[in-house]
PDB file of C-alpha atoms and ligand atoms in Angstrom:
ATOM      1  CA  MET L   1     -14.004 -17.866  -3.289  1.00  0.00           C
ATOM      2  CA  LYS L   2     -15.744 -18.068  -0.512  1.00  0.00           C
ATOM      3  CA  GLU L   3     -15.042 -14.276   0.207  1.00  0.00           C
ATOM      4  CA  ASN L   4     -17.564 -13.280  -2.557  1.00  0.00           C
ATOM      5  CA  LYS L   5     -20.248 -15.016  -0.758  1.00  0.00           C
ATOM      6  CA  ILE L   6     -22.097 -13.878   1.902  1.00  0.00           C
ATOM      7  CA  VAL L   7     -25.585 -15.364   3.363  1.00  0.00           C
ATOM      8  CA  LEU L   8     -28.008 -13.942   5.526  1.00  0.00           C
ATOM      9  CA  VAL L   9     -30.174 -16.156   8.173  1.00  0.00           C
ATOM     10  CA  GLY L  10     -33.008 -15.120  10.095  1.00  0.00           C
ATOM     11  CA  TYR L  11     -36.050 -15.261  11.272  1.00  0.00           C
ATOM     12  CA  MET L  12     -39.311 -14.142   8.620  1.00  0.00           C
ATOM     13  CA  GLY L  13     -39.578  -9.992   9.609  1.00  0.00           C
ATOM     14  CA  SER L  14     -36.186  -9.485  10.290  1.00  0.00           C
ATOM     15  CA  GLY L  15     -34.898  -7.678   8.108  1.00  0.00           C
ATOM     16  CA  LYS L  16     -32.829  -9.919   6.338  1.00  0.00           C
ATOM     17  CA  THR L  17     -34.095  -8.527   2.814  1.00  0.00           C
ATOM     18  CA  THR L  18     -33.897  -4.674   3.900  1.00  0.00           C
ATOM     19  CA  ILE L  19     -30.298  -5.445   4.763  1.00  0.00           C
ATOM     20  CA  GLY L  20     -29.036  -7.612   2.709  1.00  0.00           C
ATOM     21  CA  LYS L  21     -30.153  -5.363  -0.620  1.00  0.00           C
ATOM     22  CA  MET L  22     -27.986  -2.646   0.990  1.00  0.00           C
ATOM     23  CA  LEU L  23     -24.996  -4.766   1.521  1.00  0.00           C
ATOM     24  CA  SER L  24     -24.644  -5.887  -2.023  1.00  0.00           C
ATOM     25  CA  LYS L  25     -25.158  -2.336  -3.243  1.00  0.00           C
ATOM     26  CA  HIS L  26     -22.039  -1.763  -0.660  1.00  0.00           C
ATOM     27  CA  LEU L  27     -19.849  -4.129  -2.211  1.00  0.00           C
ATOM     28  CA  ASN L  28     -21.181  -4.177  -5.987  1.00  0.00           C
ATOM     29  CA  ILE L  29     -22.686  -7.585  -5.735  1.00  0.00           C
ATOM     30  CA  LYS L  30     -25.808  -9.144  -6.858  1.00  0.00           C
ATOM     31  CA  PHE L  31     -28.451  -9.337  -4.249  1.00  0.00           C
ATOM     32  CA  LEU L  32     -30.444 -12.751  -4.538  1.00  0.00           C
ATOM     33  CA  ASP L  33     -32.925 -13.764  -2.225  1.00  0.00           C
ATOM     34  CA  LEU L  34     -34.034 -17.861  -2.231  1.00  0.00           C
ATOM     35  CA  ASP L  35     -38.080 -17.060  -1.922  1.00  0.00           C
ATOM     36  CA  THR L  36     -38.050 -15.114  -5.169  1.00  0.00           C
ATOM     37  CA  PHE L  37     -35.828 -18.089  -6.922  1.00  0.00           C
ATOM     38  CA  ILE L  38     -37.786 -20.638  -5.617  1.00  0.00           C
ATOM     39  CA  GLU L  39     -41.014 -18.210  -6.946  1.00  0.00           C
ATOM     40  CA  PHE L  40     -39.218 -17.678 -10.038  1.00  0.00           C
ATOM     41  CA  LYS L  41     -39.002 -21.813 -11.086  1.00  0.00           C
ATOM     42  CA  GLU L  42     -42.414 -22.787  -9.640  1.00  0.00           C
ATOM     43  CA  GLY L  43     -44.297 -19.729 -11.486  1.00  0.00           C
ATOM     44  CA  LEU L  44     -46.019 -18.841  -7.638  1.00  0.00           C
ATOM     45  CA  PRO L  45     -45.793 -17.492  -5.255  1.00  0.00           C
ATOM     46  CA  ILE L  46     -44.705 -18.823  -2.280  1.00  0.00           C
ATOM     47  CA  SER L  47     -48.036 -18.400  -0.292  1.00  0.00           C
ATOM     48  CA  GLN L  48     -49.829 -20.346  -3.521  1.00  0.00           C
ATOM     49  CA  ILE L  49     -46.682 -23.197  -3.455  1.00  0.00           C
ATOM     50  CA  PHE L  50     -47.189 -23.829   0.574  1.00  0.00           C
ATOM     51  CA  LYS L  51     -51.774 -23.747  -0.691  1.00  0.00           C
ATOM     52  CA  GLU L  52     -51.515 -26.168  -3.093  1.00  0.00           C
ATOM     53  CA  ARG L  53     -48.532 -28.153  -2.895  1.00  0.00           C
ATOM     54  CA  GLY L  54     -47.981 -27.915   0.957  1.00  0.00           C
ATOM     55  CA  GLU L  55     -45.275 -27.309   3.549  1.00  0.00           C
ATOM     56  CA  VAL L  56     -43.410 -30.552   2.751  1.00  0.00           C
ATOM     57  CA  TYR L  57     -42.559 -30.052  -1.061  1.00  0.00           C
ATOM     58  CA  PHE L  58     -41.505 -26.201  -0.556  1.00  0.00           C
ATOM     59  CA  ARG L  59     -39.503 -27.369   1.696  1.00  0.00           C
ATOM     60  CA  LYS L  60     -37.683 -30.335  -0.937  1.00  0.00           C
ATOM     61  CA  LYS L  61     -38.124 -27.200  -3.376  1.00  0.00           C
ATOM     62  CA  GLU L  62     -36.559 -24.806  -0.867  1.00  0.00           C
ATOM     63  CA  GLN L  63     -33.457 -27.357   0.074  1.00  0.00           C
ATOM     64  CA  GLN L  64     -32.664 -28.032  -4.345  1.00  0.00           C
ATOM     65  CA  TYR L  65     -32.310 -24.773  -5.292  1.00  0.00           C
ATOM     66  CA  LEU L  66     -30.513 -23.401  -2.348  1.00  0.00           C
ATOM     67  CA  LYS L  67     -27.948 -25.873  -3.414  1.00  0.00           C
ATOM     68  CA  GLU L  68     -28.229 -24.531  -7.650  1.00  0.00           C
ATOM     69  CA  LEU L  69     -28.149 -21.021  -6.261  1.00  0.00           C
ATOM     70  CA  PHE L  70     -24.965 -22.170  -4.550  1.00  0.00           C
ATOM     71  CA  SER L  71     -23.418 -24.584  -7.670  1.00  0.00           C
ATOM     72  CA  VAL L  72     -24.127 -21.899  -9.827  1.00  0.00           C
ATOM     73  CA  GLU L  73     -23.399 -18.399  -8.385  1.00  0.00           C
ATOM     74  CA  ASN L  74     -19.954 -16.987  -7.550  1.00  0.00           C
ATOM     75  CA  GLU L  75     -20.720 -13.750  -6.108  1.00  0.00           C
ATOM     76  CA  PHE L  76     -23.930 -13.012  -4.359  1.00  0.00           C
ATOM     77  CA  VAL L  77     -25.350 -11.553  -0.931  1.00  0.00           C
ATOM     78  CA  LEU L  78     -28.377 -14.618  -0.723  1.00  0.00           C
ATOM     79  CA  SER L  79     -31.655 -14.028   1.935  1.00  0.00           C
ATOM     80  CA  VAL L  80     -33.162 -17.680   2.750  1.00  0.00           C
ATOM     81  CA  GLY L  81     -36.080 -18.033   4.242  1.00  0.00           C
ATOM     82  CA  GLY L  82     -36.574 -17.568   7.967  1.00  0.00           C
ATOM     83  CA  GLY L  83     -37.085 -21.279   7.676  1.00  0.00           C
ATOM     84  CA  THR L  84     -34.451 -22.211   5.437  1.00  0.00           C
ATOM     85  CA  PRO L  85     -31.576 -23.204   8.141  1.00  0.00           C
ATOM     86  CA  CYS L  86     -33.460 -25.129   9.948  1.00  0.00           C
ATOM     87  CA  PHE L  87     -34.599 -27.936   7.938  1.00  0.00           C
ATOM     88  CA  GLY L  88     -32.029 -30.979   6.211  1.00  0.00           C
ATOM     89  CA  ASP L  89     -28.535 -30.070   5.500  1.00  0.00           C
ATOM     90  CA  ASN L  90     -29.325 -26.794   4.032  1.00  0.00           C
ATOM     91  CA  MET L  91     -27.346 -24.556   7.474  1.00  0.00           C
ATOM     92  CA  GLU L  92     -24.604 -27.385   6.807  1.00  0.00           C
ATOM     93  CA  GLN L  93     -24.590 -26.377   3.089  1.00  0.00           C
ATOM     94  CA  ILE L  94     -24.894 -22.466   4.267  1.00  0.00           C
ATOM     95  CA  LEU L  95     -21.896 -23.142   6.296  1.00  0.00           C
ATOM     96  CA  LEU L  96     -20.226 -24.719   3.529  1.00  0.00           C
ATOM     97  CA  ALA L  97     -20.860 -22.773   1.154  1.00  0.00           C
ATOM     98  CA  THR L  98     -18.969 -19.495   2.731  1.00  0.00           C
ATOM     99  CA  SER L  99     -17.690 -18.135   5.893  1.00  0.00           C
ATOM    100  CA  ASN L 100     -19.612 -15.054   5.795  1.00  0.00           C
ATOM    101  CA  SER L 101     -23.127 -16.559   7.160  1.00  0.00           C
ATOM    102  CA  ILE L 102     -24.643 -13.683   9.197  1.00  0.00           C
ATOM    103  CA  TYR L 103     -27.558 -14.287  11.423  1.00  0.00           C
ATOM    104  CA  ILE L 104     -29.671 -10.942  11.454  1.00  0.00           C
ATOM    105  CA  LYS L 105     -31.089 -11.087  14.978  1.00  0.00           C
ATOM    106  CA  ALA L 106     -34.406  -9.376  16.113  1.00  0.00           C
ATOM    107  CA  SER L 107     -35.994 -10.172  19.614  1.00  0.00           C
ATOM    108  CA  ILE L 108     -39.554 -11.334  20.455  1.00  0.00           C
ATOM    109  CA  THR L 109     -41.011  -8.439  20.715  1.00  0.00           C
ATOM    110  CA  GLU L 110     -39.290  -6.189  17.676  1.00  0.00           C
ATOM    111  CA  LEU L 111     -40.607  -9.362  15.174  1.00  0.00           C
ATOM    112  CA  VAL L 112     -44.035  -9.080  16.835  1.00  0.00           C
ATOM    113  CA  ASN L 113     -44.075  -5.667  15.929  1.00  0.00           C
ATOM    114  CA  ARG L 114     -43.088  -5.943  12.787  1.00  0.00           C
ATOM    115  CA  LEU L 115     -44.729  -8.839  11.969  1.00  0.00           C
ATOM    116  CA  VAL L 116     -48.351  -8.042  13.020  1.00  0.00           C
ATOM    117  CA  HIS L 117     -48.314  -5.679   9.870  1.00  0.00           C
ATOM    118  CA  GLN L 118     -46.647  -8.227   7.006  1.00  0.00           C
ATOM    119  CA  LYS L 119     -48.885 -11.888   8.439  1.00  0.00           C
ATOM    120  CA  ASN L 120     -50.796 -11.826   5.370  1.00  0.00           C
ATOM    121  CA  GLY L 121     -48.577 -12.921   2.660  1.00  0.00           C
ATOM    122  CA  ARG L 122     -46.841 -15.166   5.250  1.00  0.00           C
ATOM    123  CA  PRO L 123     -48.267 -18.822   5.160  1.00  0.00           C
ATOM    124  CA  LEU L 124     -47.231 -20.001   8.281  1.00  0.00           C
ATOM    125  CA  ILE L 125     -48.088 -17.013  10.279  1.00  0.00           C
ATOM    126  CA  ALA L 126     -51.260 -15.686   7.905  1.00  0.00           C
ATOM    127  CA  ASN L 127     -53.673 -17.304   9.602  1.00  0.00           C
ATOM    128  CA  LEU L 128     -53.429 -16.952  13.380  1.00  0.00           C
ATOM    129  CA  ALA L 129     -54.761 -14.418  14.888  1.00  0.00           C
ATOM    130  CA  VAL L 130     -52.632 -11.186  16.697  1.00  0.00           C
ATOM    131  CA  GLU L 131     -52.714 -12.104  20.196  1.00  0.00           C
ATOM    132  CA  GLU L 132     -51.939 -15.303  19.123  1.00  0.00           C
ATOM    133  CA  LEU L 133     -48.356 -13.863  17.696  1.00  0.00           C
ATOM    134  CA  PRO L 134     -45.825 -13.534  20.529  1.00  0.00           C
ATOM    135  CA  ASP L 135     -46.634 -16.994  21.846  1.00  0.00           C
ATOM    136  CA  PHE L 136     -46.363 -18.340  18.614  1.00  0.00           C
ATOM    137  CA  ILE L 137     -42.786 -16.763  17.085  1.00  0.00           C
ATOM    138  CA  ALA L 138     -41.481 -17.099  21.299  1.00  0.00           C
ATOM    139  CA  LYS L 139     -41.897 -20.877  20.372  1.00  0.00           C
ATOM    140  CA  HIS L 140     -41.007 -21.066  17.190  1.00  0.00           C
ATOM    141  CA  LEU L 141     -38.052 -18.127  17.690  1.00  0.00           C
ATOM    142  CA  PHE L 142     -36.838 -20.716  20.334  1.00  0.00           C
ATOM    143  CA  GLU L 143     -36.383 -23.973  18.491  1.00  0.00           C
ATOM    144  CA  ARG L 144     -34.878 -21.570  15.356  1.00  0.00           C
ATOM    145  CA  SER L 145     -32.212 -20.621  17.257  1.00  0.00           C
ATOM    146  CA  PHE L 146     -29.842 -23.546  17.584  1.00  0.00           C
ATOM    147  CA  PHE L 147     -29.971 -23.600  13.779  1.00  0.00           C
ATOM    148  CA  TYR L 148     -29.122 -19.692  13.496  1.00  0.00           C
ATOM    149  CA  GLN L 149     -26.226 -19.728  15.889  1.00  0.00           C
ATOM    150  CA  LYS L 150     -24.508 -21.871  13.802  1.00  0.00           C
ATOM    151  CA  ALA L 151     -24.169 -18.421  11.566  1.00  0.00           C
ATOM    152  CA  ASN L 152     -20.028 -17.643  11.049  1.00  0.00           C
ATOM    153  CA  LEU L 153     -21.923 -13.901  13.021  1.00  0.00           C
ATOM    154  CA  ILE L 154     -25.014 -12.237  14.621  1.00  0.00           C
ATOM    155  CA  ILE L 155     -25.685  -9.112  13.982  1.00  0.00           C
ATOM    156  CA  ALA L 156     -28.156  -8.109  16.731  1.00  0.00           C
ATOM    157  CA  THR L 157     -30.222  -5.379  15.461  1.00  0.00           C
ATOM    158  CA  ASP L 158     -33.072  -4.425  17.945  1.00  0.00           C
ATOM    159  CA  ASP L 159     -32.780   0.307  17.871  1.00  0.00           C
ATOM    160  CA  LYS L 160     -29.946  -0.449  15.141  1.00  0.00           C
ATOM    161  CA  SER L 161     -30.980   1.318  11.513  1.00  0.00           C
ATOM    162  CA  PRO L 162     -30.841  -1.048   8.741  1.00  0.00           C
ATOM    163  CA  HIS L 163     -27.685   1.768   7.801  1.00  0.00           C
ATOM    164  CA  ASP L 164     -25.775   0.939  11.226  1.00  0.00           C
ATOM    165  CA  CYS L 165     -25.950  -2.969  10.670  1.00  0.00           C
ATOM    166  CA  VAL L 166     -25.002  -2.953   7.394  1.00  0.00           C
ATOM    167  CA  ALA L 167     -21.934  -1.022   7.988  1.00  0.00           C
ATOM    168  CA  GLU L 168     -21.297  -3.338  11.464  1.00  0.00           C
ATOM    169  CA  ILE L 169     -21.350  -6.428   8.539  1.00  0.00           C
ATOM    170  CA  LEU L 170     -18.792  -4.497   6.132  1.00  0.00           C
ATOM    171  CA  GLY L 171     -16.514  -4.142   9.778  1.00  0.00           C
ATOM    172  CA  LYS L 172     -16.855  -7.635  10.297  1.00  0.00           C
ATOM    173  CA  LEU L 173     -16.739  -9.116   7.109  1.00  0.00           C
ATOM    174  CA  VAL L 174     -14.174 -12.118   6.338  1.00  0.00           C
TER     175      VAL L 174
HETATM  176  C1  S3P A   1     -40.635 -18.874   6.237  1.00  0.00           C
HETATM  177  C2  S3P A   1     -40.234 -17.774   5.817  1.00  0.00           C
HETATM  178  C3  S3P A   1     -40.507 -17.293   4.724  1.00  0.00           C
HETATM  179  C4  S3P A   1     -40.616 -18.439   3.350  1.00  0.00           C
HETATM  180  C5  S3P A   1     -41.630 -19.122   3.836  1.00  0.00           C
HETATM  181  C6  S3P A   1     -41.605 -19.824   5.346  1.00  0.00           C
HETATM  182  C7  S3P A   1     -40.150 -19.728   7.459  1.00  0.00           C
HETATM  183  O1  S3P A   1     -39.245 -16.003   4.169  1.00  0.00           O
HETATM  184  O2  S3P A   1     -39.650 -18.809   2.792  1.00  0.00           O
HETATM  185  O3  S3P A   1     -43.028 -18.309   3.818  1.00  0.00           O
HETATM  186  O4  S3P A   1     -39.969 -20.967   7.196  1.00  0.00           O
HETATM  187  O5  S3P A   1     -40.253 -19.402   8.267  1.00  0.00           O
HETATM  188  P1  S3P A   1     -38.740 -14.676   4.819  1.00  0.00           P
HETATM  189  O6  S3P A   1     -38.215 -15.432   6.596  1.00  0.00           O
HETATM  190  O7  S3P A   1     -37.779 -14.546   3.674  1.00  0.00           O
HETATM  191  O8  S3P A   1     -40.495 -14.269   5.394  1.00  0.00           O
END
């Protein structure tokens, strides 16, 4: 049943978790977070997995656990990591699993403003200087947008509250 599976994709700091949790409450279905599932399965925080085992290991596990979630869970709002749709066949798997894949879209300016305060604990940007963030995010988002844009629904979040975004999503679910 594709109807009861919703997957949120988008860059780090775009609001996938906040919007996903609110959406799951409205729909009365469970909220899942792929990073949390990876941390649970690996017994380590994401930042430690990157540090101790490297990004390639993380990407392999990310792909494995995404498939596992799709095979064992039937009804969910799932927030995946910012990189998830951009590696291996993950975006194809997402599109196969659901007709409700949603790109939570935020502008570069908005992402920079949010991520300046949330850098630590995010291994891909933790070591960047604040001045380096705008350029890094602009380039990274440009590369990743190709994958995010494949989602069935795109929700622009700038100047909207999470509540407004959820209301918009609810009106557009198929
Ligand atoms: C990543 C985003 C993170 C997490 C990991 C890698 C990425 O998830 O999966 O640090 O490649 O953009 P969030 O988007 O939930 O921060």
